[in-house]
Amino acid sequence: DVKVTQSSRYLVKRTGEKVFLECVQDMDHENMFWYRQDPGLGLRLIYFSYDVKMKEKGDIPEGYSVSREKKERFSLILESASTNQTSMYLCASSLYPDRALPKNIQYFGAGTRLSVL
Amino acid sequence: DAKTTQPPSMDCAEGRAANLPCNHSTISGNEYVYWYRQIHSQGPQYIIHGLKNNETNEMASLIITEDRKSSTLILPHATLRDTAVYYCIASTDSWGKLQFGAGTQVVVTP
């Protein structure tokens, strides 16, 4: 079974802190995604990566950056955390479209509930 | 990706079939229909997908109309553990991205 592991289930940080959310997948997937989920707004894509060191902006990249130094690991970085970044953060992975039939089966981690005080 | 429309909520009795509708009237010929669900405080979970034909797996069945403008996810014998938000997504994004809508909150009652 595919396993996507997020490093923390719950996290509490202070405004202005630099925050790292880590995600690791064990299925050699090329694609990895970071979403945030807020009540009434659903899941929104922050960033995704289709290969090591490659990244693409999603729908709401402002205030975030990402790092993908190894294929299995995708990190979300909040350079200076703010209270409006309090949210549930979800990581997902999938095969690259050319290798996947069909191509949009994403496997999700359990999520990290981040509170910024 | 085609826009999908789902009812915001529905109830289902335990042991009965749950039929979840989804409208995707602008779907294009190469867009798959995907269903995911999200149990409270967990990440979304893939259920099933289809293009034209009806599909069945161990979790559910997917019925797609002949004109592909709508589909129905069927949970054949709903259990309390099926209580979740169910998302219907139509997509052929070249990067493999998915657009999640609001979904349908399904509550299975004893």
PDB file of C-alpha atoms in Angstrom, chain A residues 9 31 33 35 37 43 45 48 50 59 90 96-97 102-106 108-110, chain B residues 32 34 36 38 41-44 46 49 87 91-100:
ATOM      1  CA  ARG A   9      -0.270  15.608  13.249  1.00  0.00           C
ATOM      2  CA  ASN A  31       4.305  13.986  -8.284  1.00  0.00           C
ATOM      3  CA  PHE A  33       1.319  18.097  -3.751  1.00  0.00           C
ATOM      4  CA  TYR A  35      -2.930  21.523  -0.073  1.00  0.00           C
ATOM      5  CA  GLN A  37      -8.054  22.881   3.860  1.00  0.00           C
ATOM      6  CA  LEU A  43      -8.994  21.871  -0.396  1.00  0.00           C
ATOM      7  CA  LEU A  45      -3.571  23.560  -3.935  1.00  0.00           C
ATOM      8  CA  PHE A  48       3.129  20.805  -6.461  1.00  0.00           C
ATOM      9  CA  TYR A  50       6.640  16.741 -10.646  1.00  0.00           C
ATOM     10  CA  ASP A  59      -3.764  28.259  -6.634  1.00  0.00           C
ATOM     11  CA  LEU A  90      -2.451  17.920   3.467  1.00  0.00           C
ATOM     12  CA  TYR A  96       3.641  11.141 -13.195  1.00  0.00           C
ATOM     13  CA  PRO A  97       0.912  11.237 -15.882  1.00  0.00           C
ATOM     14  CA  PRO A 102      -5.272   6.841 -15.149  1.00  0.00           C
ATOM     15  CA  LYS A 103      -3.223   9.655 -13.919  1.00  0.00           C
ATOM     16  CA  ASN A 104      -5.090  11.423 -11.187  1.00  0.00           C
ATOM     17  CA  ILE A 105      -5.083   8.977  -8.317  1.00  0.00           C
ATOM     18  CA  GLN A 106      -3.553  10.885  -5.504  1.00  0.00           C
ATOM     19  CA  PHE A 108      -2.945  11.586   0.839  1.00  0.00           C
ATOM     20  CA  GLY A 109      -1.297  11.814   4.198  1.00  0.00           C
ATOM     21  CA  ALA A 110      -3.290  12.176   7.402  1.00  0.00           C
TER      22      ALA A 110
ATOM     23  CA  TYR B  32     -12.190  10.873 -16.278  1.00  0.00           C
ATOM     24  CA  TYR B  34     -12.952  10.412 -10.026  1.00  0.00           C
ATOM     25  CA  TYR B  36     -12.699  10.531  -3.387  1.00  0.00           C
ATOM     26  CA  GLN B  38     -12.687  12.304   3.293  1.00  0.00           C
ATOM     27  CA  SER B  41      -9.830  14.586  10.389  1.00  0.00           C
ATOM     28  CA  GLN B  42      -8.240  12.369   7.759  1.00  0.00           C
ATOM     29  CA  GLY B  43      -6.824  12.969   4.300  1.00  0.00           C
ATOM     30  CA  PRO B  44      -8.965  12.266   1.234  1.00  0.00           C
ATOM     31  CA  TYR B  46      -9.437   7.565  -3.582  1.00  0.00           C
ATOM     32  CA  HIS B  49     -12.764   6.335 -11.326  1.00  0.00           C
ATOM     33  CA  TYR B  87     -15.961  14.447  -3.776  1.00  0.00           C
ATOM     34  CA  SER B  91     -10.220  15.877 -14.708  1.00  0.00           C
ATOM     35  CA  THR B  92      -7.625  15.303 -17.344  1.00  0.00           C
ATOM     36  CA  ASP B  93      -5.069  17.724 -16.047  1.00  0.00           C
ATOM     37  CA  SER B  94      -1.706  17.116 -17.688  1.00  0.00           C
ATOM     38  CA  TRP B  95       0.120  17.526 -14.384  1.00  0.00           C
ATOM     39  CA  GLY B  96      -2.201  15.180 -12.539  1.00  0.00           C
ATOM     40  CA  LYS B  97      -3.709  17.971 -10.451  1.00  0.00           C
ATOM     41  CA  LEU B  98      -7.192  17.673  -8.975  1.00  0.00           C
ATOM     42  CA  GLN B  99      -9.717  20.395  -8.194  1.00  0.00           C
ATOM     43  CA  PHE B 100     -11.736  19.507  -5.139  1.00  0.00           C
TER      44      PHE B 100
END
